[in-house]
XYZ file of N, CA and C in Angstrom:
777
model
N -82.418 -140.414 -208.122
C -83.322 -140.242 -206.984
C -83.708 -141.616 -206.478
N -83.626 -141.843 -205.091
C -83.476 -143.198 -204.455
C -85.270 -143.544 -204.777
N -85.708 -144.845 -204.942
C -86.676 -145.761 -205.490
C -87.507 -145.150 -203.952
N -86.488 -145.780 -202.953
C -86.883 -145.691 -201.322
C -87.804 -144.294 -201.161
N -87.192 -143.123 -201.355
C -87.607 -142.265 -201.186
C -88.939 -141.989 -201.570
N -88.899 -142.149 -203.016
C -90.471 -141.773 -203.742
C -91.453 -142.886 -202.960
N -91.203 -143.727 -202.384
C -92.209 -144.611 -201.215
C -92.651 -143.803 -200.105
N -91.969 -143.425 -199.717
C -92.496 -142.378 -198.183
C -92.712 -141.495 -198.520
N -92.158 -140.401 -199.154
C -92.095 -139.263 -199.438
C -93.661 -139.147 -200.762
N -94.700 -138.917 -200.019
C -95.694 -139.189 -201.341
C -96.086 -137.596 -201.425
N -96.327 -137.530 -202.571
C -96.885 -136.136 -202.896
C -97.531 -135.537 -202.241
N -97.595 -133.820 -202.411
C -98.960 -133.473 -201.541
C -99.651 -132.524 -202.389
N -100.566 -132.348 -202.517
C -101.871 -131.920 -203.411
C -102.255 -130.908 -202.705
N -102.033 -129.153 -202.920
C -102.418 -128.254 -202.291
C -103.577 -126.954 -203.178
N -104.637 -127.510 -203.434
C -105.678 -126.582 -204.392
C -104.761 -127.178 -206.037
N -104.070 -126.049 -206.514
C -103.934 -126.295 -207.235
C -102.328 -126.669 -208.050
N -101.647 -126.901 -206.344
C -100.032 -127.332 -206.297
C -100.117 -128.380 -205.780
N -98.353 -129.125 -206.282
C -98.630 -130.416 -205.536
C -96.570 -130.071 -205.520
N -96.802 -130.805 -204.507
C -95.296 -131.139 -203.717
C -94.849 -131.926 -203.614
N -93.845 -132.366 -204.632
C -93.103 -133.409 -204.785
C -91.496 -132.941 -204.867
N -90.897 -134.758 -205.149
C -89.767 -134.930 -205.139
C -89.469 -135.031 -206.630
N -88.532 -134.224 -206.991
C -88.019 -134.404 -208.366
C -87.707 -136.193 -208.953
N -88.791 -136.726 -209.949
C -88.543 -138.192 -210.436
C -87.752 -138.320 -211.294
N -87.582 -137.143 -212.515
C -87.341 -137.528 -213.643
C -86.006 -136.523 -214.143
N -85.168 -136.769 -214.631
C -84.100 -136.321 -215.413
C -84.964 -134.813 -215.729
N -85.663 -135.017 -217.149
C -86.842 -133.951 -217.286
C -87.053 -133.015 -216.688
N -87.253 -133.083 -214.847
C -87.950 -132.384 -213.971
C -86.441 -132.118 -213.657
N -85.667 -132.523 -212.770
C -84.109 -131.912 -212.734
C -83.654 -130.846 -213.379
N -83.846 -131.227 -214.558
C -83.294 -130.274 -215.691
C -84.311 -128.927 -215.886
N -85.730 -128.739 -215.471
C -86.504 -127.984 -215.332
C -85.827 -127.254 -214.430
N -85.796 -127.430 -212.512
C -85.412 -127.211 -211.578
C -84.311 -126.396 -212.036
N -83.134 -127.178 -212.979
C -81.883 -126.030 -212.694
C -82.291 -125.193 -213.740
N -82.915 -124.850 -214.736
C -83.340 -123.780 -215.557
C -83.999 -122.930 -214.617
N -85.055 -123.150 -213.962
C -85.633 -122.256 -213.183
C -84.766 -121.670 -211.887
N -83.575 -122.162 -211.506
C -81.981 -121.805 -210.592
C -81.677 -120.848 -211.323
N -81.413 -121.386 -212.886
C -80.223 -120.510 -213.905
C -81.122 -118.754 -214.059
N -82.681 -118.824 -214.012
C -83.345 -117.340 -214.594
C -82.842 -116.982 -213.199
N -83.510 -117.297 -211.764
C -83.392 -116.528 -210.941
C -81.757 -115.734 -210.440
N -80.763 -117.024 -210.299
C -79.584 -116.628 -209.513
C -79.203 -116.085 -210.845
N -79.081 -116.623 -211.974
C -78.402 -115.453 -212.793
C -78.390 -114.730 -213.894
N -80.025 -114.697 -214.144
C -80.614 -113.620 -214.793
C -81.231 -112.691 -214.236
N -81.706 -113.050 -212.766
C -82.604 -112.079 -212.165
C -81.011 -111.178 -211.257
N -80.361 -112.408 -210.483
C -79.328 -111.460 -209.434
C -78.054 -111.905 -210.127
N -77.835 -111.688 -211.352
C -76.822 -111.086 -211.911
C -75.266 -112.234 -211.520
N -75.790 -113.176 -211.041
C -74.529 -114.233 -210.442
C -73.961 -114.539 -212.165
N -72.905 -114.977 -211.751
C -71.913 -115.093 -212.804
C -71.856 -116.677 -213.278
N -72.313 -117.420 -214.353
C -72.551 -118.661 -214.666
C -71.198 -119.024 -215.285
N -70.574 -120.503 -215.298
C -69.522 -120.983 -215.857
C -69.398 -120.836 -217.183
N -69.034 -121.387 -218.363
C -69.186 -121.229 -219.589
C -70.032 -122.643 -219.827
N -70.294 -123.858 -219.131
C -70.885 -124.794 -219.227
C -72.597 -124.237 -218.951
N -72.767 -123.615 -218.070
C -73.936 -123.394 -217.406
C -75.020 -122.375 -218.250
N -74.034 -121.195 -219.146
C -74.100 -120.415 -219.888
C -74.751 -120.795 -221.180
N -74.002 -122.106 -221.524
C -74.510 -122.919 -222.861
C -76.240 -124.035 -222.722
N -76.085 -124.165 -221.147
C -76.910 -124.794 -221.174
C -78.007 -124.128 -220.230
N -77.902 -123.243 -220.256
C -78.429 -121.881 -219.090
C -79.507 -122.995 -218.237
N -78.880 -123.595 -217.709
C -78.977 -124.254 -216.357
C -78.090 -124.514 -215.320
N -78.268 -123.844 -213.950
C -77.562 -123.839 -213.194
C -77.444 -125.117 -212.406
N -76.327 -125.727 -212.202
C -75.592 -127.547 -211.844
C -74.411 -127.232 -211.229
N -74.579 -128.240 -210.509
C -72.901 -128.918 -209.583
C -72.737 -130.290 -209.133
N -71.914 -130.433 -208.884
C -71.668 -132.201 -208.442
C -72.957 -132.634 -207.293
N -73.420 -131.555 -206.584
C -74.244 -131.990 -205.367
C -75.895 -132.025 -206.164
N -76.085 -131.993 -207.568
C -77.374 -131.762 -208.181
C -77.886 -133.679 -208.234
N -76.200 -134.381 -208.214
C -76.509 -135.755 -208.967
C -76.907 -136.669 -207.302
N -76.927 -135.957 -206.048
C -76.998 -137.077 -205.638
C -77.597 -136.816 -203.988
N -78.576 -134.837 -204.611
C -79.398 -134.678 -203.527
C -80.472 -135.205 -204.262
N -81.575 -134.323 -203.065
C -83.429 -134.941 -203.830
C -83.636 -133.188 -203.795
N -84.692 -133.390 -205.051
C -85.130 -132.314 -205.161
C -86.476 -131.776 -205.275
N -86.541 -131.030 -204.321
C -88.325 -130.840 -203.837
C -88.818 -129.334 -204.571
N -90.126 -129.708 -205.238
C -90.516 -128.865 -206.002
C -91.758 -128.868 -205.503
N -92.575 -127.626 -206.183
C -93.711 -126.783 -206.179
C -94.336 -127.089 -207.627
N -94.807 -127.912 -207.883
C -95.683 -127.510 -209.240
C -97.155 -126.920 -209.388
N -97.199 -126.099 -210.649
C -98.379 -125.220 -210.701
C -99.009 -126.078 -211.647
N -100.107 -127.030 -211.164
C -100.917 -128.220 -212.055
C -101.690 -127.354 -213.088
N -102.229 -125.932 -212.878
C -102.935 -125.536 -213.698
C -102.419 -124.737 -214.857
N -100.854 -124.911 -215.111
C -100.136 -124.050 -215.648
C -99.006 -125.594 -216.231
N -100.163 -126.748 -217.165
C -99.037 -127.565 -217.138
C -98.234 -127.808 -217.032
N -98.424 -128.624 -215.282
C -96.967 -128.732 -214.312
C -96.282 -127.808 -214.426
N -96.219 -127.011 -214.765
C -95.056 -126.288 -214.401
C -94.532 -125.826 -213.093
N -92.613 -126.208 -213.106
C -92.544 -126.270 -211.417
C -91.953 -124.681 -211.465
N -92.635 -124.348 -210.007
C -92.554 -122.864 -210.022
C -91.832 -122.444 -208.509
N -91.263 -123.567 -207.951
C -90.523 -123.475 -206.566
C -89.526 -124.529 -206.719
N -88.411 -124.606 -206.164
C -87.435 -125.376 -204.999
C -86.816 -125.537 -204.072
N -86.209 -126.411 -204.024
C -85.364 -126.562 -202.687
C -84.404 -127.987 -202.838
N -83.215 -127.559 -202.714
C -82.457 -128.830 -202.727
C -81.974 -129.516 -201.402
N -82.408 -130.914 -201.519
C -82.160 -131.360 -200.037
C -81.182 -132.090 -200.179
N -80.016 -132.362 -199.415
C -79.021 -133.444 -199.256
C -79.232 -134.136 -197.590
N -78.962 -135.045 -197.650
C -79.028 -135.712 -196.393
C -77.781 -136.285 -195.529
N -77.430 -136.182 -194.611
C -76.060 -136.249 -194.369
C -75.422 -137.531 -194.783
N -76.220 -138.499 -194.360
C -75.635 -140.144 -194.971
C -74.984 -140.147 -196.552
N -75.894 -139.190 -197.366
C -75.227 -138.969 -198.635
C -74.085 -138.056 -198.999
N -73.929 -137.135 -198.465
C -73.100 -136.280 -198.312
C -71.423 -136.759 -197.763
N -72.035 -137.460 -196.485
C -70.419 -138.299 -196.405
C -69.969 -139.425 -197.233
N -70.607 -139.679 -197.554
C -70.270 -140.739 -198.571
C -70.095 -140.362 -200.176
N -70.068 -138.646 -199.904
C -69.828 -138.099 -201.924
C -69.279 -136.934 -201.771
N -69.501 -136.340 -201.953
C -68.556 -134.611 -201.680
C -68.746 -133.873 -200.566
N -69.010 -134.725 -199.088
C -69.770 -133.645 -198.607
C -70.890 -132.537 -198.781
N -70.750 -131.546 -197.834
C -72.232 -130.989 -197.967
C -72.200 -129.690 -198.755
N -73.087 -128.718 -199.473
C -72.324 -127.664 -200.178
C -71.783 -126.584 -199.207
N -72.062 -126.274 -198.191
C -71.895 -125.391 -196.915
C -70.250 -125.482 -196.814
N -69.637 -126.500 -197.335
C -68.502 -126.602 -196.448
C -67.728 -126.015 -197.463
N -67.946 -125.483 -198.824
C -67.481 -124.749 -199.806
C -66.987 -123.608 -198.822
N -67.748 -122.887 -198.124
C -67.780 -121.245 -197.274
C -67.760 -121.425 -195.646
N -67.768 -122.598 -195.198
C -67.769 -122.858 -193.784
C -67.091 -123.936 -192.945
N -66.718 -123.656 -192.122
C -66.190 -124.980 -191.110
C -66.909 -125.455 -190.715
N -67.204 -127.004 -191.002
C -68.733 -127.527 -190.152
C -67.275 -128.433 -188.960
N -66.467 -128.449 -188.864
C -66.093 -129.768 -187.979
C -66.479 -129.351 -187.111
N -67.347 -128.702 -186.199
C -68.136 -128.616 -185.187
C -69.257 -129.018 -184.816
N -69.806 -129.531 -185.921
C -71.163 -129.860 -186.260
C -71.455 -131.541 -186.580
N -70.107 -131.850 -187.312
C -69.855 -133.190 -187.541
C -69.339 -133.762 -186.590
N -68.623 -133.077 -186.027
C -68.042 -133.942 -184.289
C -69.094 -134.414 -183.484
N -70.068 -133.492 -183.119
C -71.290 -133.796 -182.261
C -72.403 -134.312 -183.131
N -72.976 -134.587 -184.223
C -74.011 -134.447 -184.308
C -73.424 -136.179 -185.384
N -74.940 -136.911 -185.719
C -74.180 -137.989 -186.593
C -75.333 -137.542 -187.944
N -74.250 -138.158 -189.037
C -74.918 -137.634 -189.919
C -76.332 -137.939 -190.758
N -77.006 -139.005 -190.265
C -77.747 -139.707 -190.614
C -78.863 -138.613 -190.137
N -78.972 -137.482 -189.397
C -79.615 -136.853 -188.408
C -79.530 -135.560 -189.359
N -78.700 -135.514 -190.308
C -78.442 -133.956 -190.180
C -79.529 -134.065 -191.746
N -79.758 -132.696 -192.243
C -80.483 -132.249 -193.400
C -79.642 -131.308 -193.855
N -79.375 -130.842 -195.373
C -78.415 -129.591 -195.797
C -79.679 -128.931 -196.847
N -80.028 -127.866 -196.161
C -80.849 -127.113 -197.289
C -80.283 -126.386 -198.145
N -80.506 -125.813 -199.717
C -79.923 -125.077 -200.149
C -80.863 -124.736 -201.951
N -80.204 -123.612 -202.447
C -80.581 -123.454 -203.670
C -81.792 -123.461 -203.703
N -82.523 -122.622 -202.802
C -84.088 -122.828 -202.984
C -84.599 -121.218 -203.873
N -85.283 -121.226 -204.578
C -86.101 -120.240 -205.585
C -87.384 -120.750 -205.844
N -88.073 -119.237 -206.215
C -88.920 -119.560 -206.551
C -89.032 -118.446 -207.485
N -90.374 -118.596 -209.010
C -90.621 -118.321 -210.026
C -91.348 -116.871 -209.569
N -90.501 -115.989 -210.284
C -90.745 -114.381 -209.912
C -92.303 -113.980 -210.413
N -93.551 -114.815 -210.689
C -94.258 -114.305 -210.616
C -95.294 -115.230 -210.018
N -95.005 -115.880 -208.887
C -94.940 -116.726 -207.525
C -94.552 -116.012 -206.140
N -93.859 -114.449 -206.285
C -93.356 -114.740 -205.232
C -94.298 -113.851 -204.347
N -95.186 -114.308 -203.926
C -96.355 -113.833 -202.583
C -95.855 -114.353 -200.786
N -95.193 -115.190 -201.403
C -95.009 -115.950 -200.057
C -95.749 -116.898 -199.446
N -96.663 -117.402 -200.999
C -97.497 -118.683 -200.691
C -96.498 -119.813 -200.909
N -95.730 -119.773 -201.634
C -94.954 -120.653 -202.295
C -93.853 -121.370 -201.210
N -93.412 -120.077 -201.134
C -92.434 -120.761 -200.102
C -92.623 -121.807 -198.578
N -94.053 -121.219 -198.674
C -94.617 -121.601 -197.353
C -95.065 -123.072 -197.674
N -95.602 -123.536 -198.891
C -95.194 -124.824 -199.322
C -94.257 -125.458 -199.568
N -93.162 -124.960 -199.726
C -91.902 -125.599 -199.682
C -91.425 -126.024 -198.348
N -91.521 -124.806 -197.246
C -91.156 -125.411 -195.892
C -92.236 -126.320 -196.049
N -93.392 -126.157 -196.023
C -94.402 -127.466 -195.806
C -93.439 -129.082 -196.337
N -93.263 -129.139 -197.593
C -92.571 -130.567 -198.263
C -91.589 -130.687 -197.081
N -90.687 -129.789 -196.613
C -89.218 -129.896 -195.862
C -89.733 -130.660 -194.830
N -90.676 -129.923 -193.833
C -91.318 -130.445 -192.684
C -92.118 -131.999 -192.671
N -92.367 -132.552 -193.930
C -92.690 -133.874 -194.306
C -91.392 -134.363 -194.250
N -90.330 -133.785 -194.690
C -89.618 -134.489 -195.273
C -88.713 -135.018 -193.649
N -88.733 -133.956 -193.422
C -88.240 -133.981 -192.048
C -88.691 -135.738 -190.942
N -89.861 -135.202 -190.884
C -90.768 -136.424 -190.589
C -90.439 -137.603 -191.339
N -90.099 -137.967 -193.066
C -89.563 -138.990 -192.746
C -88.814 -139.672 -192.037
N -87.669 -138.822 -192.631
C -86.178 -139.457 -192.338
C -85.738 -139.248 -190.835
N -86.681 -138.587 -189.912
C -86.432 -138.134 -188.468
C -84.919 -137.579 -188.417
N -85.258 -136.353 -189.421
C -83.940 -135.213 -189.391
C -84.169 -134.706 -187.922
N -82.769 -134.296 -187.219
C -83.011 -133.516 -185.829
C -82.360 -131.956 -186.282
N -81.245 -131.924 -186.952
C -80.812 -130.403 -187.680
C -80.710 -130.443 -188.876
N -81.305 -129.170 -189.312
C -81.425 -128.806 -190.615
C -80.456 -127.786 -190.862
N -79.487 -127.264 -191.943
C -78.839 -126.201 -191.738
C -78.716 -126.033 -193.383
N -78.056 -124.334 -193.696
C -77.841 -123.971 -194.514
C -77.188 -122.924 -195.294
N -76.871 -122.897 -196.266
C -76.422 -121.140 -196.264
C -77.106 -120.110 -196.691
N -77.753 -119.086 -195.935
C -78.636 -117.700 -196.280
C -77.864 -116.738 -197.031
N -78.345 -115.910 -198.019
C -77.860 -114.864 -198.443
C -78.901 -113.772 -198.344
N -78.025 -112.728 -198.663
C -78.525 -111.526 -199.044
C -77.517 -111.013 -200.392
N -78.648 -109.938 -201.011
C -77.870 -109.794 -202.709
C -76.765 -108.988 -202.009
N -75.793 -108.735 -203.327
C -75.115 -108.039 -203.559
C -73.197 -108.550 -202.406
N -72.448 -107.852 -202.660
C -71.127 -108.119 -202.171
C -70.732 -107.021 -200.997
N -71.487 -105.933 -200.966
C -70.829 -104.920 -199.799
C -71.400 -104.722 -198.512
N -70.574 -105.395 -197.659
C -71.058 -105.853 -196.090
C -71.566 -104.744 -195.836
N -70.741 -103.323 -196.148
C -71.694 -102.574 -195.607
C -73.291 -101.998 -195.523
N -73.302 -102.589 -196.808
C -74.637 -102.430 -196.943
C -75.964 -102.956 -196.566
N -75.358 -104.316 -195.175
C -76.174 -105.192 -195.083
C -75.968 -105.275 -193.498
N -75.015 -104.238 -192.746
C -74.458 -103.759 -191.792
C -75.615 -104.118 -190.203
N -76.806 -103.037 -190.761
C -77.845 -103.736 -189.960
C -78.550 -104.824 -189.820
N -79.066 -105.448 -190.585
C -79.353 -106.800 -190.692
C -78.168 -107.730 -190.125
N -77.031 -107.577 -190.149
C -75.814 -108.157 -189.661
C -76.413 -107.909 -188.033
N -76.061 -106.699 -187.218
C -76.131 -106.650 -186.413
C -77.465 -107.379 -185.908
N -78.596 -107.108 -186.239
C -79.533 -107.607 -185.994
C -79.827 -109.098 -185.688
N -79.264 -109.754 -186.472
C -79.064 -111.466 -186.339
C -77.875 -111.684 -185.633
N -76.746 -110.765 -185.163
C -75.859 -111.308 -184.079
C -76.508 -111.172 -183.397
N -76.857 -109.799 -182.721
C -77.634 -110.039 -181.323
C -78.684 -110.551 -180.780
N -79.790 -110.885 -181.721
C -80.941 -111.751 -181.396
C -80.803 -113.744 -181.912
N -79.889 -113.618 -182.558
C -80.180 -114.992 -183.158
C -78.759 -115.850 -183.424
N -78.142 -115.475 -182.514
C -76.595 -115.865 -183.113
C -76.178 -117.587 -182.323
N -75.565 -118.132 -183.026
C -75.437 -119.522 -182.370
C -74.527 -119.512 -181.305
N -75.084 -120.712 -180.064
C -74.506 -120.404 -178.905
C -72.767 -121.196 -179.387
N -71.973 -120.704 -178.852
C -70.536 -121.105 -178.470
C -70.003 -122.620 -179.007
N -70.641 -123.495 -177.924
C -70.126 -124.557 -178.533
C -70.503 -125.026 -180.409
N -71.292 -124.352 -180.633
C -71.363 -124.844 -181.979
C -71.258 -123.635 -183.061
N -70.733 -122.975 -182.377
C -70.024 -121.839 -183.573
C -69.498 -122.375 -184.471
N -69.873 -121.813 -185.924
C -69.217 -121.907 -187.160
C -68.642 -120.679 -187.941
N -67.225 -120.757 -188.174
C -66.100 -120.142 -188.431
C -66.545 -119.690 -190.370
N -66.276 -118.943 -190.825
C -66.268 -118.685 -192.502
C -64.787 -119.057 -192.766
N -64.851 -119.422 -194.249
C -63.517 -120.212 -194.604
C -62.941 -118.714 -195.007
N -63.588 -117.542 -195.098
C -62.824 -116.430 -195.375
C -62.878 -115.557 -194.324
N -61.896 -114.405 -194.375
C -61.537 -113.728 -192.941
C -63.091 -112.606 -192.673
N -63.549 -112.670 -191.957
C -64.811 -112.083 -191.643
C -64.528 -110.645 -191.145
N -64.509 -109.216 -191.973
C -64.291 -107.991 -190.937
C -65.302 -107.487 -190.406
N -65.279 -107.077 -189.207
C -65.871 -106.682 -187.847
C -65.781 -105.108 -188.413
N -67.990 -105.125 -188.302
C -67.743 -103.429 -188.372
C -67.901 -102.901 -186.876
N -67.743 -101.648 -187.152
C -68.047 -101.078 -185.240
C -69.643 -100.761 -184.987
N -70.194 -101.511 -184.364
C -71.658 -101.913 -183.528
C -72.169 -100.609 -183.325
N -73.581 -100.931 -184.445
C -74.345 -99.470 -183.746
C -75.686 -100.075 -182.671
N -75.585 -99.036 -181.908
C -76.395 -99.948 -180.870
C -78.197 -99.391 -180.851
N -78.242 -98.571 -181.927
C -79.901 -97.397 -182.387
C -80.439 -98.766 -183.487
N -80.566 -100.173 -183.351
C -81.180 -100.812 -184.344
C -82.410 -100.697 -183.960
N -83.625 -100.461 -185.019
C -84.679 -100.847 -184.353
C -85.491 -102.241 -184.969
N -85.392 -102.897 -184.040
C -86.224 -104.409 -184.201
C -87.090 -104.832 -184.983
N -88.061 -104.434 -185.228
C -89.096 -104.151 -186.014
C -88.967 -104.197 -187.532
N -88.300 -102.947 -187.921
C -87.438 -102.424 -189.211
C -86.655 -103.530 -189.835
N -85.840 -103.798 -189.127
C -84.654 -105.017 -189.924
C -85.306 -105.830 -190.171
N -85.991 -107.000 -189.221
C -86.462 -107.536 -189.381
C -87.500 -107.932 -190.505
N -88.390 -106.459 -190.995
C -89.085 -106.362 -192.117
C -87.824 -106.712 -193.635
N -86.888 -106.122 -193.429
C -86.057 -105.568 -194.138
C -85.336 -107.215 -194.563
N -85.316 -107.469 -194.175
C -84.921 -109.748 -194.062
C -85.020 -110.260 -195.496
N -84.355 -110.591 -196.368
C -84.821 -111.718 -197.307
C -85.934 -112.548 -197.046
N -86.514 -113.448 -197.734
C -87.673 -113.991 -197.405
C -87.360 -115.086 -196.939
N -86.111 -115.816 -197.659
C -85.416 -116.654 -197.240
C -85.143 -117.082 -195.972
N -84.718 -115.719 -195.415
C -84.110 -115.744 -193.904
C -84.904 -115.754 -193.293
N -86.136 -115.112 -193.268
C -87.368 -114.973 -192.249
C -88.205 -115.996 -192.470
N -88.152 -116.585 -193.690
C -88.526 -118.337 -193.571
C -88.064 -119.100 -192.595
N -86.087 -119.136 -192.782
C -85.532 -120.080 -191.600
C -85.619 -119.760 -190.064
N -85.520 -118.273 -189.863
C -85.906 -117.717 -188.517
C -87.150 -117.692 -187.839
N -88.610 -118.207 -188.819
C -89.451 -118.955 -188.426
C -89.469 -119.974 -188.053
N -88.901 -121.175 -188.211
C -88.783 -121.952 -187.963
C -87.870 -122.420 -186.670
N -87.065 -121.393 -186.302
C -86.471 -121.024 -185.076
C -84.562 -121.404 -185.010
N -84.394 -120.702 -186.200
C -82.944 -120.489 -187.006
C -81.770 -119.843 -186.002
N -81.021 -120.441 -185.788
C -79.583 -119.338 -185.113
C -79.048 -119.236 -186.609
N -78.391 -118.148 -186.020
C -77.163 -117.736 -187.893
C -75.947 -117.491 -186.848
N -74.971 -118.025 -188.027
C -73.369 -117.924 -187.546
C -72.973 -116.561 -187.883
N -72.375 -115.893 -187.027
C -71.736 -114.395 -186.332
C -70.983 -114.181 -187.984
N -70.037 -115.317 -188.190
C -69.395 -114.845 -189.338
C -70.196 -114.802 -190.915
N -69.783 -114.314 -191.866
C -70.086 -114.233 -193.397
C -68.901 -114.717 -194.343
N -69.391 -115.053 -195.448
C -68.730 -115.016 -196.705
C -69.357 -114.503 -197.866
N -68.442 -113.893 -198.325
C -68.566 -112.906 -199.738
C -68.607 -113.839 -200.859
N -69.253 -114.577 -201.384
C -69.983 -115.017 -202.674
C -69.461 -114.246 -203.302
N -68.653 -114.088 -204.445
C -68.985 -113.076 -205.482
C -68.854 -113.721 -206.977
N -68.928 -114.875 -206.787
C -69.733 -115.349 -208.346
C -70.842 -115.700 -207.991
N -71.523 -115.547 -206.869
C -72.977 -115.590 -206.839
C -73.505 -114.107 -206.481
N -72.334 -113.338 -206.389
C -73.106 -112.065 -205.815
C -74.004 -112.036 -204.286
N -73.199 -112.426 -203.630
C -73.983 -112.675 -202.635
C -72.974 -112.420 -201.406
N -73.877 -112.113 -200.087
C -73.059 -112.291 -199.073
C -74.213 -113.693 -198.045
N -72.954 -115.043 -197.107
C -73.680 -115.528 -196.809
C -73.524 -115.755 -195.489
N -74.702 -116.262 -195.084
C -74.569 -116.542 -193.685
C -75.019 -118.407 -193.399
N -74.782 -118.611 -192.246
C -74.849 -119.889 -192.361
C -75.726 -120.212 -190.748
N -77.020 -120.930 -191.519
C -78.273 -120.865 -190.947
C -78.338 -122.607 -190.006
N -78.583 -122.669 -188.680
C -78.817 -124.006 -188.208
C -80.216 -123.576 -187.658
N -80.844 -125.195 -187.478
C -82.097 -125.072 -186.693
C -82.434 -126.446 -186.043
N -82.280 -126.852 -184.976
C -82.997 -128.131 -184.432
C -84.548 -128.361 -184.569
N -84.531 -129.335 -185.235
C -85.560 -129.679 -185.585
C -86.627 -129.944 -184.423
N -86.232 -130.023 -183.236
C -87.412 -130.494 -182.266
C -87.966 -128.863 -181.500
N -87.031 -128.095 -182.059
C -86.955 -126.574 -181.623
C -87.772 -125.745 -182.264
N -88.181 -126.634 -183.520
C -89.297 -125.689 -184.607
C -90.797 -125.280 -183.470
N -90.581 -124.390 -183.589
C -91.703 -123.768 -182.775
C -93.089 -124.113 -183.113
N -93.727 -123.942 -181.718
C -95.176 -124.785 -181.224
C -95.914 -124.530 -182.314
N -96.025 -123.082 -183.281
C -97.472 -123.011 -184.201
C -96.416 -123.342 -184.860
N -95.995 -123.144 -185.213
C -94.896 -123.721 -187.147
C -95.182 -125.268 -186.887
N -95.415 -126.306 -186.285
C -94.963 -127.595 -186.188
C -96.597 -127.913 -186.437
N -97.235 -126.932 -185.194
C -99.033 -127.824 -185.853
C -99.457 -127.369 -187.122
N -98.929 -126.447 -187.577
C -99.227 -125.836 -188.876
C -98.936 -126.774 -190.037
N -97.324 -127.003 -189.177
C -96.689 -128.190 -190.573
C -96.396 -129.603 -190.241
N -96.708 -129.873 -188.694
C -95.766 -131.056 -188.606
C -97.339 -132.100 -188.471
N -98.442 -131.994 -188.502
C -99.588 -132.710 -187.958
C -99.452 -133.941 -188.708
């Protein structure tokens, strides 16, 4: 974790949480234990035989994002949220971003430079946390974080559980037609995407309730999602792939978080 960073990026002290950047090996290794219960003890994702032994969930992109946590001070430290941030400057210069595992970004990298861009991902939080206070501190850290580094897009990959499109059919429809990214910056899935046949009786309201928390986090913030999906299925998941301009974060989300 860059020296630089922990300079700007200073904690934030919320009652009885504080929001920081992962310092220590220690805290890392916390972070992916608390990855390993949720993605694959709680939703059943399928761990390597490395990950299994050390029932912490890791990848090459763990050594060289930052990692923003939620700690519960009254529950010695214990961190009870995340979010993994990569920044584009780092990303081109190491494996790229994790998105590009399931997506075509050369649309995104053509126009945009990377010093600008943010890659969100792997964010959880501790299942007896989840009110939706938590998370709302986590966008809080992002939206600092944002403000440092004067990110302009943030992007990422959304899921919903399980592997059968059909089952997620409405919510699909629902985010093509209200929230889908315009044309020139369409992003393609690295797998073949099938097209179900459009029911046109959605009601607005309903789906919308019906949203991961995840997603209705980023669609607060004023999220397009890409038309296409990919089928996860060692994560059990189906995903979608979430952008948001940062100057686009809407008028109350920004005084809420950006003051």
């Amino acid at each position: 974790v860059s020296v630089r960073l922990r300079k700007k990026f200073n904690s934030i002290n919320i009652d009885c949480y504080q929001i920081k950047i992962a310092e220590t090996m220690k805290e890392i290794k916390e972070v992916q234990a608390l990855r390993y219960q949720v993605f694959f003890k709680e939703k059943r994702a399928k761990p390597s035989f490395r990950q299994k032994v050390f029932k912490r969930d890791f990848d090459l992109h763990d050594n060289i994002a930052d990692h923003l946590i939620v700690i519960d001070k009254s529950k010695s430290d214990k961190i009870i949220g995340t979010y993994r941030l990569l920044r584009g400057t780092t990303a081109k210069i190491n494996f790229g971003y994790y998105s590009e595992n399931e997506f075509d970004l050369t649309n995104i990298k053509k126009i945009f430079s990377s010093k600008y861009i943010l890659e969100l991902g792997r964010s959880c939080v501790n299942s007896n946390y989840r009110t939706g206070l938590i998370l709302k501190l986590l966008w809080y850290g992002i939206a600092k974080y944002i403000d440092v580094y004067q990110i302009k897009l943030l992007f990422g990959c959304v899921s919903f559980h399980g592997v059968n499109i059909r089952d997620i059919k409405e919510e699909i429809f629902f985010l093509r037609e209200n929230f889908s990214l315009p044309k020139q910056i369409e992003i393609k899935s690295l797998q073949k995407s099938t097209v179900i046949n459009e029911d046109k009786n959605l009601k607005r309201n309903v789906v919308l309730n019906d949203l991961p928390p995840l997603i209705k986090g980023y669609l607060r913030a004023g999220a397009m999602i890409s038309q296409e999906y990919f089928v996860d299925y060692d994560f059990n998941t189906i995903d979608l792939f979430a952008l948001v301009f940062t100057e686009n974060i809407n008028h109350k989300y920004k005084k809420k978080f950006l003051h």
